[in-house]
Coordinates of C-alpha atoms in Angstrom, one line a residue:
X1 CA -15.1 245.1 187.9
X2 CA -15.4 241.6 189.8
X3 CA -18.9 240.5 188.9
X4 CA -21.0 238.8 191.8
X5 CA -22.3 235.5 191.5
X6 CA -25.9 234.7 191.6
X7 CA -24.9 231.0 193.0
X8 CA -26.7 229.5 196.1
X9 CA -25.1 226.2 195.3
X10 CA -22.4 225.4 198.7
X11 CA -20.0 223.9 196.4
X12 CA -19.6 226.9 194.6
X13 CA -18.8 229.3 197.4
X14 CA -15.7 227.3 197.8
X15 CA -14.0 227.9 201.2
X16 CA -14.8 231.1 203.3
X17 CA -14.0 233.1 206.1
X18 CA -16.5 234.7 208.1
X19 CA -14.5 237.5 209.8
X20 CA -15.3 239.0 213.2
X21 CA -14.5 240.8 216.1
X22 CA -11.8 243.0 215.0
X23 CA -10.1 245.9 216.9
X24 CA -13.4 248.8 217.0
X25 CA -15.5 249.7 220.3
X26 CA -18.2 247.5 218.5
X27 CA -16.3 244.2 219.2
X28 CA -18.4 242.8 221.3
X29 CA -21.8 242.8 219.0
X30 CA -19.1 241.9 216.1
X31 CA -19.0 238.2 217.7
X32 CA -22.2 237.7 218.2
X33 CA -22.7 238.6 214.7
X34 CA -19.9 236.7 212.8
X35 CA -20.9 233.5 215.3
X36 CA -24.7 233.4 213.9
X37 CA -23.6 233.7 210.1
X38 CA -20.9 231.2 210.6
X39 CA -23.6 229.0 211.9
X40 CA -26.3 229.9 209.5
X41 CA -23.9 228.8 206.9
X42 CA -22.5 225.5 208.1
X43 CA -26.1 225.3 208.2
X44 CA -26.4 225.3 204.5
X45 CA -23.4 222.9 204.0
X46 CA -20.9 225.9 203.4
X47 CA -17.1 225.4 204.3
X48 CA -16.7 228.0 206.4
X49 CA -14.9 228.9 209.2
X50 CA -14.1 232.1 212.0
X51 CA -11.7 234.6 211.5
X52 CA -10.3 237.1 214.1
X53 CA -8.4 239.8 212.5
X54 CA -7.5 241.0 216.3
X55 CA -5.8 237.8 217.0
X56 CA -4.2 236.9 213.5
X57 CA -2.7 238.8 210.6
X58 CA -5.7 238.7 207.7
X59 CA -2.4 237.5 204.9
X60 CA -3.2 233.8 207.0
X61 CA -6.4 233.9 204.7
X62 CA -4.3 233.1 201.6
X63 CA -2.7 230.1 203.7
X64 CA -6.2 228.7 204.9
X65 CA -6.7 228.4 201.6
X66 CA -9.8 230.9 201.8
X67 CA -11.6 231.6 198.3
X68 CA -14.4 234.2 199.8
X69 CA -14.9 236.2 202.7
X70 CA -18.5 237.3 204.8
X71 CA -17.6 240.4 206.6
X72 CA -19.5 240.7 209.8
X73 CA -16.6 243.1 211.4
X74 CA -18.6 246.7 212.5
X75 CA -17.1 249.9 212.8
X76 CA -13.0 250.9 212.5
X77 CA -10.8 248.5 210.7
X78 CA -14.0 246.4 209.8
X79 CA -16.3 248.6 208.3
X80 CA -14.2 251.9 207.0
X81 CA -12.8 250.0 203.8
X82 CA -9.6 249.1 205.5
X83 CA -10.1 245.5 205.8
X84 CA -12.0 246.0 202.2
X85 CA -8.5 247.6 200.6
X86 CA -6.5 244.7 202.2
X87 CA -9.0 241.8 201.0
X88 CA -8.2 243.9 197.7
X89 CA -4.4 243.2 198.0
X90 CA -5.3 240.1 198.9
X91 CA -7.4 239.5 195.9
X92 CA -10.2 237.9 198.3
X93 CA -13.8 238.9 196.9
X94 CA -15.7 239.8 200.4
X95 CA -19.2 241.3 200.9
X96 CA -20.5 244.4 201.2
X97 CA -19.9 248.1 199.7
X98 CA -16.1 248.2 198.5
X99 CA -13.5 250.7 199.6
X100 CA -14.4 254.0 198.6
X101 CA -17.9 253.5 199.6
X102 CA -17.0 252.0 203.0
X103 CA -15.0 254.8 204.1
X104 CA -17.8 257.3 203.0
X105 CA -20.5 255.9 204.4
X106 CA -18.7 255.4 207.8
X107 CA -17.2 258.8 208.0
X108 CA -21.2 260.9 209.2
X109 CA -19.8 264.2 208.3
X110 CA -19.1 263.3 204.9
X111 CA -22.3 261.0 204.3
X112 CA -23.8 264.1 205.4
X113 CA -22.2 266.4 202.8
X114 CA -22.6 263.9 200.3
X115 CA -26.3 263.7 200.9
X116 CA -27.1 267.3 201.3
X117 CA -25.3 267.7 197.9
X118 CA -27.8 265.1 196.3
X119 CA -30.5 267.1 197.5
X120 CA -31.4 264.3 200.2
X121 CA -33.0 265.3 203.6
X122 CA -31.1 265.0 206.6
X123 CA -30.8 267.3 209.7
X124 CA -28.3 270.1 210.0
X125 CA -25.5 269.8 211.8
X126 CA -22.1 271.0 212.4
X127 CA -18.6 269.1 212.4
X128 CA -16.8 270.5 216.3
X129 CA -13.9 269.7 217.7
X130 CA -13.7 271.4 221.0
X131 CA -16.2 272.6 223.9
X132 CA -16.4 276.3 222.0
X133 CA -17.2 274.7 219.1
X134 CA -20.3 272.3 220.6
X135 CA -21.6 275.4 222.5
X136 CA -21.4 277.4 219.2
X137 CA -23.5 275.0 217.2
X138 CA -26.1 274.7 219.8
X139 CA -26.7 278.2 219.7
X140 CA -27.2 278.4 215.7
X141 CA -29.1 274.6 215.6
X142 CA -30.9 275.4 218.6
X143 CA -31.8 272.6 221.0
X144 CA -32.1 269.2 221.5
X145 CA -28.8 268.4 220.0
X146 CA -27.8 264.8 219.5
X147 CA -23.7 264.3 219.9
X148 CA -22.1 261.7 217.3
X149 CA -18.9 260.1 217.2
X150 CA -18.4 260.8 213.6
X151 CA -16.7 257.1 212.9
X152 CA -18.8 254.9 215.6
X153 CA -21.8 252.9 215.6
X154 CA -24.1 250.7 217.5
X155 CA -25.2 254.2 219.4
X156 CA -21.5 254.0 221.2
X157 CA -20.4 257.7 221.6
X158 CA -24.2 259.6 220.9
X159 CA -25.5 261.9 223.8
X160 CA -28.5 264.2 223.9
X161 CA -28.1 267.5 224.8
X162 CA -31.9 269.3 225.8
X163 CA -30.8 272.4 227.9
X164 CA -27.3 274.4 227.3
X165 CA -26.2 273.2 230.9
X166 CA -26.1 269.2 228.7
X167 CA -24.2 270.5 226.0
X168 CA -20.1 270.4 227.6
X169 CA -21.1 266.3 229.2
X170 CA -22.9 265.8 225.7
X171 CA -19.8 266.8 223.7
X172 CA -17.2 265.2 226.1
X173 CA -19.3 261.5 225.8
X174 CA -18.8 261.7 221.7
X175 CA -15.4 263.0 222.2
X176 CA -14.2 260.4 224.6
X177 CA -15.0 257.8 221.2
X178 CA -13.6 260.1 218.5
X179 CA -11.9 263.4 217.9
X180 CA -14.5 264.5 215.5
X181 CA -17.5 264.9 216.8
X182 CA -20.9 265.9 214.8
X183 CA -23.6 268.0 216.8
X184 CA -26.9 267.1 214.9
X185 CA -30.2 268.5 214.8
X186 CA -32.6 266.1 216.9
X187 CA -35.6 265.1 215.2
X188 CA -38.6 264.2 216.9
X189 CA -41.0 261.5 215.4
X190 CA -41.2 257.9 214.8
X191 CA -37.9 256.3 214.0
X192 CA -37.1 253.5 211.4
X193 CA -34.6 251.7 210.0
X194 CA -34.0 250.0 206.4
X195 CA -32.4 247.5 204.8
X196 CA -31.2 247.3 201.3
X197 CA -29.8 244.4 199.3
X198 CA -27.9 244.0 196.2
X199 CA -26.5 246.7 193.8
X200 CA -27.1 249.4 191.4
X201 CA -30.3 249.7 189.9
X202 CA -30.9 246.0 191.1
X203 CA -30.9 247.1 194.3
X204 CA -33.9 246.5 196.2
X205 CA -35.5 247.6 199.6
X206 CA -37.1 245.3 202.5
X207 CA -39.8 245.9 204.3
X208 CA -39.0 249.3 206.9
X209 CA -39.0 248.5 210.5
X210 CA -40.5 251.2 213.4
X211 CA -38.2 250.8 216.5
X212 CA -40.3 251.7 220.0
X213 CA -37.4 252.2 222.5
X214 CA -38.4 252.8 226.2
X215 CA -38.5 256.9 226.9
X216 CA -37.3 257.1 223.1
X217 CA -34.0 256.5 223.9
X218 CA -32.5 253.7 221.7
X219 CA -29.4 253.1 223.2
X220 CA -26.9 249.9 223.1
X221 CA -28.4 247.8 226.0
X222 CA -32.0 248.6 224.3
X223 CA -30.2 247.9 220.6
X224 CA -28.9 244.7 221.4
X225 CA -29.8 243.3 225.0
X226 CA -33.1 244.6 226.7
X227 CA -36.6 243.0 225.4
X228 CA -38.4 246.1 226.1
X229 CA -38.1 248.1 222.9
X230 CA -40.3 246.9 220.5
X231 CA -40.1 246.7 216.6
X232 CA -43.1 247.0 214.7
X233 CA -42.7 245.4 210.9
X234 CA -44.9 245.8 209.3
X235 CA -44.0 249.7 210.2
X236 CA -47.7 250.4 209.7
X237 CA -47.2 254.0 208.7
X238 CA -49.5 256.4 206.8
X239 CA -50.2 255.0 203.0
X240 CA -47.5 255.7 200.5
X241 CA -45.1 256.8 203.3
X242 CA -43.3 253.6 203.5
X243 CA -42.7 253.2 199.8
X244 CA -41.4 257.1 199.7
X245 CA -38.9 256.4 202.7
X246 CA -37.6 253.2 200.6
X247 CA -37.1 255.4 197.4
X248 CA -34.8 258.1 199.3
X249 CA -33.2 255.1 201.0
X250 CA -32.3 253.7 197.8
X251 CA -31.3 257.1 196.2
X252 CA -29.1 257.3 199.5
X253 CA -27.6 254.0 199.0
X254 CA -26.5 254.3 195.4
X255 CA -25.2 258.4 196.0
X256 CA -22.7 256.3 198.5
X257 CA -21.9 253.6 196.2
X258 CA -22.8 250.9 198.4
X259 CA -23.0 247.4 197.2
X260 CA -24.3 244.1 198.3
X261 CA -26.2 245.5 201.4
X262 CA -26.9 248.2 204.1
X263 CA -29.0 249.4 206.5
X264 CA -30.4 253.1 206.6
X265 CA -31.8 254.8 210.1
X266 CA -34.5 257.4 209.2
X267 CA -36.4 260.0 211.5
X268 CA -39.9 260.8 210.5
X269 CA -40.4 264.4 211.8
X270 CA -43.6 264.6 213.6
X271 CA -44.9 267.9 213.2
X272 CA -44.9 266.9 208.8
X273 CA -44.0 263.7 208.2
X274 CA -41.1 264.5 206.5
X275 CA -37.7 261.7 206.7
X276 CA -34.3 262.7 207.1
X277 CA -31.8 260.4 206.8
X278 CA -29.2 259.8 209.6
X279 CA -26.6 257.3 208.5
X280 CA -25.6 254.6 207.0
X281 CA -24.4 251.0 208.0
X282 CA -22.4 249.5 205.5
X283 CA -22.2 246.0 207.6
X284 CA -24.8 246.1 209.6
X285 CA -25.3 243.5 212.8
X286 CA -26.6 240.1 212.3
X287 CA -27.0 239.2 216.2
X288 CA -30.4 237.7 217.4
X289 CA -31.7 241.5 218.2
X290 CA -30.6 243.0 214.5
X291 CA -32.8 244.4 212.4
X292 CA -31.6 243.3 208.8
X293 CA -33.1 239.9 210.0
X294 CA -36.0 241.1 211.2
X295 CA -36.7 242.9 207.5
X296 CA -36.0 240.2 205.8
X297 CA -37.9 238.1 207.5
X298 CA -40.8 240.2 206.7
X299 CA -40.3 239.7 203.0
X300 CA -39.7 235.9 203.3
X301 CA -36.4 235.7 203.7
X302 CA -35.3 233.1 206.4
X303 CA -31.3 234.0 208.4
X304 CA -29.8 231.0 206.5
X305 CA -31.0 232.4 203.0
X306 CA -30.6 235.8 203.9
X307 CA -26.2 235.0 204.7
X308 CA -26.6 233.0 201.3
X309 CA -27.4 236.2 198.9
X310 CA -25.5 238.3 201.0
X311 CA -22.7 236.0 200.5
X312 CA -23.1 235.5 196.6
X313 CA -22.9 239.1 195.9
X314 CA -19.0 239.2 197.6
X315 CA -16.8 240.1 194.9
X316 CA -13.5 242.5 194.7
X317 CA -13.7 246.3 193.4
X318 CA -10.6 245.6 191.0
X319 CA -10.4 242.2 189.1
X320 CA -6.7 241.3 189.7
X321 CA -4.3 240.8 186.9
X322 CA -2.1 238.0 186.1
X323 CA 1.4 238.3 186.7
X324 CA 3.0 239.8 183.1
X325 CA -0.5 241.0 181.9
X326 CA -0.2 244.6 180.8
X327 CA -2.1 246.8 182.9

């Protein structure tokens, strides 16, 4: 495998691309996101310049002589280990989780399987694709149900359900984002989010955040444009429960194979305290309202710095081979 470089020093980056935008429902925060690193590195004397892989085929990297790439793409074609496979082909080392790992961890159902085989806590839930099929698992889940696009983020296609009459408008919001649509168990409690950086056993946790969403309801204009939810970090939580949440984060984390960083959203159910884990964001946003920042800000980590180690951990899944050198 590719091994990352521990550098900070600009010249050694050599030229990158910061790519963003991209062709998923989660556009929109993508630019904000890919315009703030690209600035945060200039910032640090980096060469590096934007890349729309809407507007121009990604082979143009190789012509603008690109050595590295920061992906701050979210959801399809960004974030499911396409874009990883053709940086791959491309033999452009890029941050973030590689191919395999990307397509897991953006795919809910089977982070879910993959979880619940590791013995990792997170809610029931069902995999429907048709009206008969939401109905049926809100009779064996019960109710509140929460609605998930299987493949989105950013909270784009996620509806609650609370009385059977919700469940058909529930299923139809997911459904209008993605054919597979997961009906989850809702969880009641505090809700936090955390960030992990680097890789392997070297991976490391930041401080948790507790998100405070007006009515509970955490949607996109409270994720990324309304000043009334608040974040508390420190999460001040009960002693020990922080440092337990981080641990099944981590365990998480590795079971997917990520790399280089992620963020993980957690429930804390009320009634015990106990977390479940909900997903997994494998390029998680970097706009002024994101809460990778935020954590690492907690733990002394300024933006600038932050783009700097998430940038010298990009490296390839493969190391390619000379032309004529025996495979």
């Amino acid at each position: 495998m590719n091994t990352p470089s521990n550098t900070t020093d600009p010249r050694d980056f050599g030229r990158v691309a910061v790519l963003f935008g991209g062709r998923s429902a989660e556009r929109e925060v993508s630019l904000m996101s890919g315009e703030r690193v690209l600035q945060a590195l200039r910032g640090r004397g980096i060469d590096a310049f934007g890349f729309d892989p809407a507007e121009q085929p990604l082979e143009r990297l190789v012509g603008l002589s690109a050595q590295r790439v920061f992906i701050a793409l979210h959801g399809r074609f960004g974030e499911d280990g396409t874009v990883q496979g053709a940086l791959e082909l491309l033999g452009l080392p890029y941050t973030g989780s590689g191919v395999l790992a990307s397509a897991l961890a953006i795919d809910k159902h089977m982070t879910k399987r993959l979880w619940h085989c590791e013995g990792l806590s997170t809610p029931q839930w069902r995999l429907v694709d048709s009206l008969e099929q939401a109905r049926e698992a809100a009779r064996t889940l019960g109710l509140p149900l929460i609605f998930k696009a299987s493949h989105e983020g950013s909270t784009l296609g996620l509806a609650r359900a609370d009385t059977p009459e919700q469940v058909d408008a529930a299923y139809a919001e997911a459904a209008r984002y993605d054919s597979a649509v997961l009906a989850e168990s809702f969880i009641t409690g505090d809700e936090v989010t955390c960030a992990v950086l680097g890789e392997g056993e070297q991976a490391h946790a930041l401080p948790l955040v507790r998100i405070q969403a007006p009515g509970g309801n955490y949607d996109f204009e409270h994720k990324y444009y309304s000043d009334d939810t608040r974040y508390l970090c420190p999460a001040l939580l009960p002693e020990g429960e922080e440092a337990a949440i981080a641990e099944l984060v981590l365990r998480s984390y590795r079971a997917l194979g990520c790399r280089g960083w992620a963020r993980a959203d957690i429930m804390i159910r009320a009634t015990d305290r106990r977390p479940f884990l909900l997903e997994m964001n494998t390029s998680p946003g970097m706009t002024g309202h994101s809460l990778v920042p935020m954590a690492a800000r907690a733990a002394g980590i300024d933006y600038e710095d932050l783009c700097l180690r998430i940038l010298a951990g990009a490296r390839l899944d493969q190391t390619p081979r000379a032309r004529g050198e025996p495979a």
